[in-house]
Short mmCIF file of C-alpha atoms in Angstrom, two decimals:
data_model
loop_
_atom_site.label_atom_id
_atom_site.label_comp_id
_atom_site.label_asym_id
_atom_site.label_seq_id
_atom_site.Cartn_x
_atom_site.Cartn_y
_atom_site.Cartn_z
CA UNK A 1 52.43 145.17 -55.89
CA UNK A 2 51.62 148.54 -55.35
CA UNK A 3 48.76 149.28 -53.35
CA UNK A 4 47.66 152.61 -53.20
CA UNK A 5 45.91 153.26 -49.82
CA UNK A 6 44.20 156.08 -49.41
CA UNK A 7 44.35 157.45 -45.69
CA UNK A 8 42.18 160.65 -43.77
CA UNK A 9 42.05 160.00 -39.74
CA UNK A 10 39.39 159.11 -38.24
CA UNK A 11 37.83 156.68 -36.46
CA UNK A 12 35.21 153.63 -38.24
CA UNK A 13 31.75 153.99 -37.23
CA UNK A 14 29.25 151.97 -39.44
CA UNK A 15 26.13 153.47 -40.06
CA UNK A 16 22.50 152.18 -41.13
CA UNK A 17 19.47 153.45 -42.81
CA UNK A 18 18.18 152.96 -38.78
CA UNK A 19 14.28 153.60 -39.43
CA UNK A 20 14.31 156.41 -35.79
CA UNK A 21 14.73 160.23 -36.97
CA UNK A 22 17.81 161.62 -35.58
CA UNK A 23 15.70 163.96 -33.33
CA UNK A 24 14.72 160.83 -31.63
CA UNK A 25 16.45 159.94 -27.97
CA UNK A 26 19.25 158.14 -29.21
CA UNK A 27 21.63 155.53 -26.69
CA UNK A 28 25.23 157.85 -25.59
CA UNK A 29 26.25 154.32 -25.87
CA UNK A 30 25.45 153.64 -29.49
CA UNK A 31 23.09 152.11 -31.25
CA UNK A 32 22.33 148.14 -30.38
CA UNK A 33 21.95 146.60 -33.93
CA UNK A 34 18.81 144.31 -34.54
CA UNK A 35 19.96 140.60 -35.54
CA UNK A 36 18.08 137.72 -36.81
CA UNK A 37 17.18 134.69 -36.29
CA UNK A 38 18.20 131.72 -38.60
CA UNK A 39 17.31 128.14 -38.94
CA UNK A 40 18.58 125.33 -40.67
CA UNK A 41 21.91 126.92 -41.73
CA UNK A 42 25.11 124.11 -42.46
CA UNK A 43 28.52 125.58 -41.30
CA UNK A 44 30.15 124.70 -44.62
CA UNK A 45 31.97 127.65 -46.01
CA UNK A 46 28.74 128.86 -47.84
CA UNK A 47 25.87 130.76 -47.84
CA UNK A 48 23.25 129.49 -50.02
CA UNK A 49 21.18 128.75 -46.93
CA UNK A 50 21.13 132.00 -45.62
CA UNK A 51 19.13 132.86 -48.23
CA UNK A 52 20.18 136.77 -48.45
CA UNK A 53 18.71 137.02 -44.87
CA UNK A 54 20.95 138.17 -41.79
CA UNK A 55 22.05 141.25 -40.94
CA UNK A 56 24.77 142.57 -43.64
CA UNK A 57 27.25 145.01 -43.30
CA UNK A 58 30.27 146.11 -45.71
CA UNK A 59 33.90 147.00 -43.52
CA UNK A 60 35.76 150.06 -45.62
CA UNK A 61 38.09 150.56 -43.66
CA UNK A 62 40.81 150.09 -40.05
CA UNK A 63 40.84 152.53 -37.34
CA UNK A 64 42.86 154.80 -39.15
CA UNK A 65 40.83 155.16 -41.66
CA UNK A 66 43.76 152.91 -44.06
CA UNK A 67 41.39 151.27 -47.33
CA UNK A 68 42.17 150.28 -50.48
CA UNK A 69 40.79 150.08 -54.00
CA UNK A 70 38.44 147.04 -54.04
CA UNK A 71 40.11 145.44 -56.37
CA UNK A 72 42.81 144.91 -53.75
CA UNK A 73 40.37 143.78 -50.82
CA UNK A 74 36.81 144.51 -50.21
CA UNK A 75 35.20 142.66 -47.39
CA UNK A 76 30.95 142.02 -46.20
CA UNK A 77 30.15 140.14 -43.67
CA UNK A 78 26.75 138.54 -42.03
CA UNK A 79 24.82 137.98 -39.05
CA UNK A 80 22.28 135.86 -37.61
CA UNK A 81 21.67 133.30 -34.99
CA UNK A 82 20.25 130.24 -33.47
CA UNK A 83 19.41 128.44 -30.37
CA UNK A 84 22.60 127.19 -30.58
CA UNK A 85 25.12 130.66 -31.18
CA UNK A 86 25.60 133.10 -33.58
CA UNK A 87 26.26 132.71 -36.91
CA UNK A 88 28.56 134.33 -38.92
CA UNK A 89 29.47 134.65 -42.42
CA UNK A 90 31.85 136.38 -44.64
CA UNK A 91 32.52 137.18 -47.88
CA UNK A 92 36.53 138.93 -48.41
CA UNK A 93 37.95 139.52 -51.86
CA UNK A 94 41.18 139.47 -52.22
CA UNK A 95 43.45 139.67 -55.38
CA UNK A 96 46.82 138.01 -52.99
CA UNK A 97 45.91 135.40 -49.93
CA UNK A 98 49.37 135.32 -48.35
CA UNK A 99 48.58 134.00 -44.81
CA UNK A 100 50.89 133.06 -41.96
CA UNK A 101 53.66 130.78 -41.97
CA UNK A 102 53.96 128.02 -39.74
CA UNK A 103 54.47 128.71 -36.13
CA UNK A 104 53.52 132.49 -36.43
CA UNK A 105 50.73 134.86 -35.62
CA UNK A 106 47.95 133.97 -37.42
CA UNK A 107 47.14 137.78 -36.94
CA UNK A 108 49.97 138.58 -39.22
CA UNK A 109 48.73 137.70 -42.29
CA UNK A 110 45.41 137.07 -43.56
CA UNK A 111 43.16 136.14 -41.43
CA UNK A 112 39.58 137.58 -39.99
CA UNK A 113 39.39 138.05 -36.17
CA UNK A 114 36.15 137.63 -34.26
CA UNK A 115 35.14 138.90 -31.15
CA UNK A 116 32.31 138.03 -28.51
CA UNK A 117 31.75 139.70 -25.77
CA UNK A 118 28.38 139.25 -22.86
CA UNK A 119 28.71 142.97 -23.44
CA UNK A 120 29.99 145.91 -24.98
CA UNK A 121 32.07 146.64 -21.84
CA UNK A 122 31.73 143.67 -20.06
CA UNK A 123 33.56 141.29 -18.36
CA UNK A 124 34.67 137.85 -20.21
CA UNK A 125 35.02 137.64 -24.06
CA UNK A 126 36.42 135.17 -26.29
CA UNK A 127 38.35 136.43 -29.86
CA UNK A 128 39.35 133.48 -32.58
CA UNK A 129 41.95 134.42 -34.95
CA UNK A 130 41.24 131.72 -38.03
CA UNK A 131 43.55 131.65 -41.11
CA UNK A 132 40.50 130.09 -43.68
CA UNK A 133 43.86 127.85 -45.53
CA UNK A 134 43.10 128.87 -49.09
CA UNK A 135 47.24 129.58 -49.61
CA UNK A 136 48.62 127.87 -51.53
CA UNK A 137 51.04 127.18 -48.81
CA UNK A 138 48.25 126.00 -46.47
CA UNK A 139 45.32 123.68 -47.08
CA UNK A 140 43.79 123.54 -43.47
CA UNK A 141 41.68 126.25 -41.98
CA UNK A 142 44.13 127.29 -38.56
CA UNK A 143 42.68 128.62 -35.64
CA UNK A 144 44.32 130.11 -32.29
CA UNK A 145 41.81 131.64 -29.51
CA UNK A 146 42.22 133.69 -26.69
CA UNK A 147 40.40 133.79 -23.52
CA UNK A 148 39.62 136.96 -21.69
CA UNK A 149 36.27 135.15 -19.88
CA UNK A 150 36.94 135.90 -15.93
CA UNK A 151 35.75 133.32 -14.31
CA UNK A 152 36.96 130.21 -13.94
CA UNK A 153 33.43 128.84 -13.69
CA UNK A 154 32.59 130.35 -17.28
CA UNK A 155 35.55 128.69 -18.60
CA UNK A 156 34.37 125.43 -17.98
CA UNK A 157 32.35 125.96 -20.42
CA UNK A 158 34.72 124.97 -23.39
CA UNK A 159 32.70 123.96 -26.59
CA UNK A 160 34.23 124.67 -29.73
CA UNK A 161 33.80 127.10 -32.40
CA UNK A 162 32.57 125.25 -35.46
CA UNK A 163 33.60 126.47 -39.06
CA UNK A 164 34.19 126.39 -42.44
CA UNK A 165 36.43 128.29 -44.95
CA UNK A 166 36.48 128.19 -49.14
CA UNK A 167 38.13 129.59 -51.98
CA UNK A 168 36.45 131.37 -54.11
CA UNK A 169 36.93 132.67 -57.64
CA UNK A 170 37.82 136.15 -55.87
CA UNK A 171 39.15 135.20 -52.82
CA UNK A 172 37.78 132.90 -50.25
CA UNK A 173 34.37 132.68 -47.87
CA UNK A 174 34.53 131.99 -44.19
CA UNK A 175 31.50 130.88 -42.19
CA UNK A 176 31.32 130.51 -38.26
CA UNK A 177 28.96 129.56 -35.73
CA UNK A 178 30.30 130.76 -32.20
CA UNK A 179 28.59 128.60 -29.10
CA UNK A 180 26.50 130.76 -26.48
CA UNK A 181 28.23 128.51 -24.06
CA UNK A 182 31.20 130.36 -24.15
CA UNK A 183 29.73 132.89 -22.14
CA UNK A 184 26.65 131.06 -20.39
CA UNK A 185 24.50 133.27 -22.66
CA UNK A 186 20.71 132.65 -22.84
CA UNK A 187 19.30 134.03 -26.27
CA UNK A 188 15.99 134.25 -24.28
CA UNK A 189 16.90 136.16 -20.89
CA UNK A 190 20.07 138.08 -21.91
CA UNK A 191 19.26 139.01 -25.64
CA UNK A 192 22.30 141.49 -26.00
CA UNK A 193 26.35 140.64 -26.18
CA UNK A 194 28.47 142.66 -28.34
CA UNK A 195 30.72 141.98 -31.15
CA UNK A 196 33.42 143.15 -32.93
CA UNK A 197 35.33 141.53 -36.84
CA UNK A 198 38.84 142.46 -38.38
CA UNK A 199 39.60 140.92 -41.90
CA UNK A 200 43.07 141.70 -42.52
CA UNK A 201 44.88 141.54 -45.65
CA UNK A 202 48.46 140.89 -46.56
CA UNK A 203 49.92 140.85 -49.60
CA UNK A 204 53.19 139.38 -49.35
CA UNK A 205 55.79 138.05 -47.18
CA UNK A 206 57.83 140.78 -47.13
CA UNK A 207 55.14 143.56 -46.11
CA UNK A 208 55.85 144.35 -42.21
CA UNK A 209 51.73 144.33 -40.93
CA UNK A 210 48.99 143.43 -43.12
CA UNK A 211 45.75 145.67 -43.06
CA UNK A 212 43.07 145.15 -41.88
CA UNK A 213 38.87 146.55 -41.81
CA UNK A 214 37.27 146.60 -39.00
CA UNK A 215 33.46 146.70 -37.43
CA UNK A 216 33.57 149.03 -34.47
CA UNK A 217 35.74 152.08 -34.41
CA UNK A 218 37.92 151.73 -31.18
CA UNK A 219 40.76 150.15 -31.99
CA UNK A 220 41.74 147.35 -28.92
CA UNK A 221 39.50 144.70 -29.67
CA UNK A 222 41.96 142.31 -27.70
CA UNK A 223 42.02 144.79 -24.62
CA UNK A 224 39.38 147.16 -24.43
CA UNK A 225 35.41 145.91 -23.84
CA UNK A 226 34.47 149.46 -25.47
CA UNK A 227 35.64 148.01 -29.31
CA UNK A 228 32.92 145.99 -29.60
CA UNK A 229 29.50 147.30 -31.20
CA UNK A 230 26.36 146.56 -29.68
CA UNK A 231 24.25 143.78 -30.79
CA UNK A 232 20.45 142.41 -29.66
CA UNK A 233 19.13 138.71 -30.56
CA UNK A 234 15.94 139.34 -32.67
CA UNK A 235 12.87 136.97 -34.26
CA UNK A 236 12.43 140.12 -36.76
CA UNK A 237 14.85 141.10 -40.22
CA UNK A 238 17.00 143.09 -39.81
CA UNK A 239 18.57 146.44 -42.05
CA UNK A 240 22.19 146.61 -43.81
CA UNK A 241 25.08 148.41 -43.83
CA UNK A 242 26.86 150.27 -46.46
CA UNK A 243 27.91 153.63 -45.39
CA UNK A 244 31.01 154.27 -42.52
CA UNK A 245 31.63 156.89 -40.59
CA UNK A 246 35.03 157.56 -39.66
CA UNK A 247 36.37 160.20 -36.49
CA UNK A 248 39.98 161.54 -35.52
CA UNK A 249 40.67 163.78 -32.57
CA UNK A 250 43.78 165.43 -33.90
CA UNK A 251 46.27 166.93 -31.78
CA UNK A 252 43.35 167.00 -29.13
CA UNK A 253 41.82 170.54 -31.05
CA UNK A 254 39.94 168.84 -33.61
CA UNK A 255 37.76 166.53 -34.78
CA UNK A 256 37.64 164.83 -38.23
CA UNK A 257 34.91 163.20 -39.61
CA UNK A 258 35.46 161.60 -42.86
CA UNK A 259 32.26 159.68 -44.54
CA UNK A 260 32.66 156.79 -47.25
CA UNK A 261 30.09 154.64 -48.48
CA UNK A 262 28.72 152.69 -51.47
CA UNK A 263 27.53 154.80 -54.75
CA UNK A 264 24.21 154.61 -54.15
CA UNK A 265 24.74 157.34 -50.91
CA UNK A 266 26.37 159.60 -53.57
CA UNK A 267 24.16 163.09 -53.68
CA UNK A 268 23.24 162.12 -50.22
CA UNK A 269 23.00 164.23 -46.90
CA UNK A 270 24.48 163.51 -44.27
CA UNK A 271 24.11 165.22 -40.66
CA UNK A 272 26.52 165.21 -37.08
CA UNK A 273 25.63 166.84 -34.40
CA UNK A 274 26.86 167.19 -30.92
CA UNK A 275 25.38 169.10 -28.25
CA UNK A 276 22.63 171.68 -29.55
CA UNK A 277 25.00 174.22 -31.37
CA UNK A 278 27.30 172.26 -33.07
CA UNK A 279 26.29 170.13 -35.89
CA UNK A 280 27.44 169.91 -39.12
CA UNK A 281 26.04 169.00 -42.57
CA UNK A 282 27.29 167.47 -45.59
CA UNK A 283 26.53 165.70 -49.42
CA UNK A 284 28.12 162.20 -49.59
CA UNK A 285 30.07 163.22 -53.53
CA UNK A 286 31.27 160.64 -55.77
CA UNK A 287 35.36 159.45 -55.53
CA UNK A 288 36.69 157.27 -56.90
CA UNK A 289 34.51 153.75 -56.88
CA UNK A 290 32.64 155.29 -53.48
CA UNK A 291 30.68 157.80 -52.18
CA UNK A 292 32.25 159.91 -49.89
CA UNK A 293 32.82 163.44 -47.57
CA UNK A 294 35.23 164.90 -44.87
CA UNK A 295 33.78 167.12 -41.95
CA UNK A 296 35.59 168.52 -39.35
CA UNK A 297 34.51 170.34 -35.35
CA UNK A 298 36.20 171.90 -32.78
CA UNK A 299 36.99 169.61 -30.01
CA UNK A 300 34.09 170.44 -27.83
CA UNK A 301 34.80 172.02 -24.58
CA UNK A 302 32.20 170.71 -22.52
CA UNK A 303 31.86 166.59 -22.48
CA UNK A 304 28.03 166.81 -22.03
CA UNK A 305 28.79 167.73 -26.30
CA UNK A 306 30.96 164.57 -26.75
CA UNK A 307 28.44 162.58 -28.12
CA UNK A 308 27.95 162.52 -31.51
CA UNK A 309 24.56 161.90 -34.03
CA UNK A 310 24.64 160.74 -37.03
CA UNK A 311 22.35 160.31 -39.37
CA UNK A 312 22.01 159.92 -43.28
CA UNK A 313 18.80 162.19 -44.75
CA UNK A 314 17.05 162.56 -41.25
CA UNK A 315 17.21 159.31 -40.02
CA UNK A 316 19.56 158.09 -37.46
CA UNK A 317 22.58 156.56 -38.30
CA UNK A 318 25.05 156.01 -35.50
CA UNK A 319 25.81 157.39 -32.30
CA UNK A 320 29.77 158.00 -30.76
CA UNK A 321 31.56 159.04 -27.98
CA UNK A 322 34.34 161.08 -29.65
CA UNK A 323 36.39 160.93 -26.09
CA UNK A 324 37.09 157.49 -27.47
CA UNK A 325 37.94 158.02 -30.72
CA UNK A 326 41.73 157.65 -31.73
CA UNK A 327 44.36 160.64 -31.27
CA UNK A 328 46.90 161.26 -34.04
CA UNK A 329 49.20 164.36 -33.43
CA UNK A 330 50.53 165.81 -36.69
CA UNK A 331 51.52 169.54 -35.51
CA UNK A 332 52.31 168.65 -31.69
CA UNK A 333 53.79 165.92 -29.48
CA UNK A 334 52.16 162.98 -29.06
CA UNK A 335 52.40 161.98 -25.14
CA UNK A 336 52.76 158.61 -23.48
CA UNK A 337 52.07 156.69 -25.72
CA UNK A 338 49.77 154.91 -23.23
CA UNK A 339 47.62 158.22 -22.87
CA UNK A 340 44.52 156.31 -24.09
CA UNK A 341 45.46 153.33 -21.99
CA UNK A 342 44.70 155.68 -19.41
CA UNK A 343 41.89 158.43 -20.79
CA UNK A 344 39.68 154.36 -21.41
CA UNK A 345 40.18 153.56 -17.53
CA UNK A 346 38.96 156.88 -16.20
CA UNK A 347 36.19 156.69 -18.72
CA UNK A 348 35.30 153.01 -17.62
CA UNK A 349 36.12 154.75 -13.53
CA UNK A 350 33.28 157.78 -14.37
CA UNK A 351 30.75 154.72 -15.36
CA UNK A 352 31.49 151.16 -12.91
CA UNK A 353 33.32 153.47 -9.37
CA UNK A 354 35.80 151.21 -8.70
CA UNK A 355 36.03 150.21 -4.90
CA UNK A 356 38.44 152.43 -2.28
CA UNK A 357 40.55 150.65 -0.16
CA UNK A 358 41.41 147.82 -2.32
CA UNK A 359 44.40 146.07 -3.82
CA UNK A 360 44.86 147.73 -6.60
CA UNK A 361 47.59 145.50 -9.16
CA UNK A 362 49.22 148.34 -11.82
CA UNK A 363 52.30 147.92 -13.64
CA UNK A 364 52.55 146.28 -17.78
CA UNK A 365 51.11 143.38 -19.75
CA UNK A 366 52.02 141.15 -16.98
CA UNK A 367 49.39 142.29 -14.89
CA UNK A 368 47.07 144.16 -17.85
CA UNK A 369 46.79 140.64 -19.52
CA UNK A 370 45.65 138.95 -15.89
CA UNK A 371 41.90 138.25 -16.53
CA UNK A 372 40.50 136.37 -13.98
CA UNK A 373 42.53 138.21 -11.28
CA UNK A 374 39.40 138.98 -9.26
CA UNK A 375 38.58 134.88 -9.31
CA UNK A 376 42.61 133.90 -8.44
CA UNK A 377 42.24 136.29 -5.44
CA UNK A 378 38.60 135.68 -4.25
CA UNK A 379 38.23 136.77 -0.89
CA UNK A 380 40.40 139.39 -1.31
CA UNK A 381 38.67 143.12 -3.53
CA UNK A 382 41.00 143.54 -6.20
CA UNK A 383 41.52 146.29 -9.38
CA UNK A 384 43.82 145.44 -12.55
CA UNK A 385 45.23 148.73 -13.93
CA UNK A 386 48.01 146.55 -16.00
CA UNK A 387 48.48 148.80 -19.38
CA UNK A 388 50.17 147.83 -22.34
CA UNK A 389 54.31 147.69 -22.37
CA UNK A 390 54.36 150.72 -19.91
CA UNK A 391 57.82 150.27 -18.14
CA UNK A 392 58.55 151.14 -14.61
CA UNK A 393 59.13 155.00 -15.81
CA UNK A 394 55.41 155.13 -16.77
CA UNK A 395 54.14 153.68 -12.85
CA UNK A 396 54.97 157.86 -11.76
CA UNK A 397 54.10 159.35 -14.96
CA UNK A 398 49.91 158.00 -14.11
CA UNK A 399 49.60 157.63 -10.15
CA UNK A 400 47.99 160.73 -9.92
CA UNK A 401 45.08 159.05 -12.80
CA UNK A 402 44.87 155.57 -12.01
CA UNK A 403 46.49 155.24 -8.20
CA UNK A 404 45.86 158.50 -6.05
CA UNK A 405 42.21 158.17 -6.78
CA UNK A 406 41.71 154.48 -5.87
CA UNK A 407 42.89 155.09 -2.33
CA UNK A 408 44.35 152.03 -2.53
CA UNK A 409 45.08 150.33 1.32
CA UNK A 410 47.93 148.04 -0.56
CA UNK A 411 49.15 148.15 -4.49
CA UNK A 412 50.75 145.63 -6.17
CA UNK A 413 52.95 147.06 -8.96
CA UNK A 414 54.60 144.20 -11.76
CA UNK A 415 57.64 146.11 -13.67
CA UNK A 416 60.54 146.43 -15.06
CA UNK A 417 60.75 143.34 -17.53
CA UNK A 418 59.94 146.27 -20.54
CA UNK A 419 63.09 148.58 -19.14
CA UNK A 420 65.16 145.34 -19.43
CA UNK A 421 63.22 144.35 -22.99
CA UNK A 422 64.17 148.13 -23.73
CA UNK A 423 67.99 147.60 -22.23
CA UNK A 424 66.85 150.31 -20.16
CA UNK A 425 69.40 150.95 -17.44
CA UNK A 426 69.71 149.58 -14.26
CA UNK A 427 70.02 153.10 -12.49
CA UNK A 428 67.12 154.22 -13.94
CA UNK A 429 65.04 151.25 -13.26
CA UNK A 430 65.40 151.66 -10.23
CA UNK A 431 65.03 155.11 -9.68
CA UNK A 432 61.68 155.14 -11.00
CA UNK A 433 60.44 152.35 -8.82
CA UNK A 434 61.83 155.07 -5.79
CA UNK A 435 60.20 157.82 -7.72
CA UNK A 436 56.86 155.76 -7.16
CA UNK A 437 57.32 154.43 -4.10
CA UNK A 438 57.59 158.25 -2.55
CA UNK A 439 54.65 159.76 -4.71
CA UNK A 440 52.18 156.97 -3.41
CA UNK A 441 53.74 157.29 0.35
CA UNK A 442 53.51 160.49 0.40
CA UNK A 443 49.88 160.59 -0.20
CA UNK A 444 48.53 157.80 0.85
CA UNK A 445 51.15 156.72 4.00
CA UNK A 446 48.81 154.16 5.03
CA UNK A 447 49.18 152.12 1.87
CA UNK A 448 51.40 148.78 1.53
CA UNK A 449 53.21 148.05 -1.48
CA UNK A 450 54.17 144.65 -3.41
CA UNK A 451 57.20 144.92 -5.45
CA UNK A 452 56.87 141.50 -8.05
CA UNK A 453 60.11 140.40 -9.44
CA UNK A 454 60.64 139.93 -13.73
CA UNK A 455 59.78 137.46 -14.86
CA UNK A 456 61.21 134.91 -17.58
CA UNK A 457 60.37 133.80 -20.90
CA UNK A 458 61.11 130.94 -22.55
CA UNK A 459 60.32 133.02 -26.20
CA UNK A 460 62.95 135.62 -25.04
CA UNK A 461 66.10 133.10 -23.38
CA UNK A 462 68.53 135.89 -24.06
CA UNK A 463 67.13 137.78 -21.48
CA UNK A 464 66.24 135.68 -19.29
CA UNK A 465 69.62 136.57 -17.18
CA UNK A 466 69.06 140.46 -17.33
CA UNK A 467 65.92 139.88 -15.98
CA UNK A 468 67.41 137.61 -12.93
CA UNK A 469 69.84 140.60 -12.59
CA UNK A 470 67.72 142.83 -12.00
CA UNK A 471 65.17 140.76 -9.27
CA UNK A 472 68.21 141.33 -6.36
CA UNK A 473 68.35 145.37 -6.97
CA UNK A 474 64.00 145.34 -7.11
CA UNK A 475 64.30 143.32 -4.18
CA UNK A 476 67.08 146.15 -2.48
CA UNK A 477 64.34 148.65 -3.14
CA UNK A 478 61.47 147.26 -0.71
CA UNK A 479 64.34 146.66 1.92
CA UNK A 480 64.16 149.77 2.41
CA UNK A 481 60.76 150.77 3.60
CA UNK A 482 58.99 148.99 6.54
CA UNK A 483 56.02 149.39 4.39
CA UNK A 484 57.28 148.13 1.65
CA UNK A 485 58.11 143.61 0.48
CA UNK A 486 59.09 142.18 -1.89
CA UNK A 487 57.54 139.02 -3.72
CA UNK A 488 59.70 136.61 -5.77
CA UNK A 489 57.76 135.26 -8.98
CA UNK A 490 60.10 134.29 -10.88
CA UNK A 491 62.51 131.24 -9.28
CA UNK A 492 58.84 129.15 -9.25
CA UNK A 493 58.57 129.50 -12.63
CA UNK A 494 61.45 127.23 -13.22
CA UNK A 495 61.01 123.82 -13.42
CA UNK A 496 63.21 121.15 -10.50
CA UNK A 497 65.19 121.14 -13.58
CA UNK A 498 65.95 124.83 -15.08
CA UNK A 499 63.96 124.78 -17.12
CA UNK A 500 61.01 127.09 -18.43
CA UNK A 501 57.82 124.65 -19.82
CA UNK A 502 56.13 126.57 -23.29
CA UNK A 503 52.47 124.98 -21.33
CA UNK A 504 52.79 127.82 -18.76
CA UNK A 505 53.40 130.46 -21.49
CA UNK A 506 51.16 131.93 -24.77
CA UNK A 507 51.96 131.52 -28.27
CA UNK A 508 54.42 133.72 -27.61
CA UNK A 509 56.54 132.28 -25.08
CA UNK A 510 56.23 135.32 -23.98
CA UNK A 511 53.74 135.63 -21.32
CA UNK A 512 51.51 133.70 -18.94
CA UNK A 513 48.96 131.67 -19.88
CA UNK A 514 46.44 130.28 -17.13
CA UNK A 515 48.53 127.35 -16.15
CA UNK A 516 51.25 130.20 -15.55
CA UNK A 517 49.02 132.43 -14.01
CA UNK A 518 48.13 129.38 -11.71
CA UNK A 519 51.47 129.07 -10.48
CA UNK A 520 51.84 133.06 -9.26
CA UNK A 521 48.58 133.31 -7.25
CA UNK A 522 49.26 131.24 -4.37
CA UNK A 523 52.41 133.33 -3.95
CA UNK A 524 50.83 136.13 -4.05
CA UNK A 525 47.76 135.95 -2.33
CA UNK A 526 50.00 134.12 0.96
CA UNK A 527 51.50 137.29 1.12
CA UNK A 528 48.03 139.41 0.62
CA UNK A 529 46.70 137.87 3.55
CA UNK A 530 49.39 137.63 5.70
CA UNK A 531 49.11 141.41 4.91
CA UNK A 532 45.14 141.14 5.41
CA UNK A 533 45.95 140.16 8.99
#
């Protein structure tokens, strides 16, 4: 079908009609949404036993501000809790149901993604991707789970997600109970946690990626625990949300807020303040099926003005740090694609400065996805700064920002895999390694470095010989310096017959799972301990 997508450039921040006025002190970490207690709920895909209770919100758009007409996709969700876990109910109006084929990633088609964490900017999280099983091709509900808990002790607690879905006249509904025991949450002692939800919509098999509407404004809940909303488990009733404010930074110079809500908000006043002297006001107007408005402001030069306080009719609606806003480049050249990841690391470092003289792991997603690195390297002080699908050339580019400030005594470098995947010439990869080693040694002459080999992946068998051929070159690089060593983590992943087991990899057959990292751990740790001694 022809789909009319209305685009503005912004990051999603949901507004609520809170009772606090906008000139009261605000928490720069954002509003903590109150989630009510609800007993006697049966997980059956129906909201009949919710009795219109719970914290209710509507999802309008994704982090880029793309939204579709109500007749194509409309999503609402409710949150509550009982002694067992967090209750979630989602009602999705979708004119065309198109779920993922068997064996394909569920998040590439119609589904709901839910993320729960011990706190915003916390340490442990679990992601669920749920295909409701209402497509005519699929009669069963399917679930993918991504475990981002860093502690093996936490992973010993593995209660199942309770979930059920039903097809409805207009789409489908889904109901879940996420057990608190996944994160060892005591609702009486630890009432605050963090949550994010996406509703993904695909209309036909030819559509490459689904449209996604999200609750928290920040993109990347699968990688950054800042992309969650704070929620507080309460025994009190809660308010509902039906307005969304989005905001993107354009060309590093302009902030554009876009406000959209139900028609009941037409004519309501909106105020957005950043600092004492920077306030923008607007009245919501009718636009198609919604109330909407756009507000623009210069990006604040003073970091103390990066907190935007948003109010509706004089009542505090939300608080957003515009440093976290998604960047859009229209009239200027976009920087390296990992710039926003690096900026996120820098924000984390300001809030929780990492230790000096530690062991720094840096590189591509094989490092980034090593969620239990700290526990696997027990006895060693480590920092994980793997980012995205980075290549060897990205490491010297960001060395001054995520290597030098830590002054690490040792650096473990895992790269080269994406160089092979991208067809980068071997001599360029070698040059990038030498550049990084030179930069680090010049700034930190006492720091030792370990170069990891590449990693074979059963999902890309044609790349295995190419990665294998790069490893002797990486080993030669290490041999040229008396402060650099090579670690072979390529060969140990093969069994005695020379095969790669899918049991070592996650769903994509490309990245390691807990079993795969269990093979890497003693190999790397032994060399690090020898270096310590």
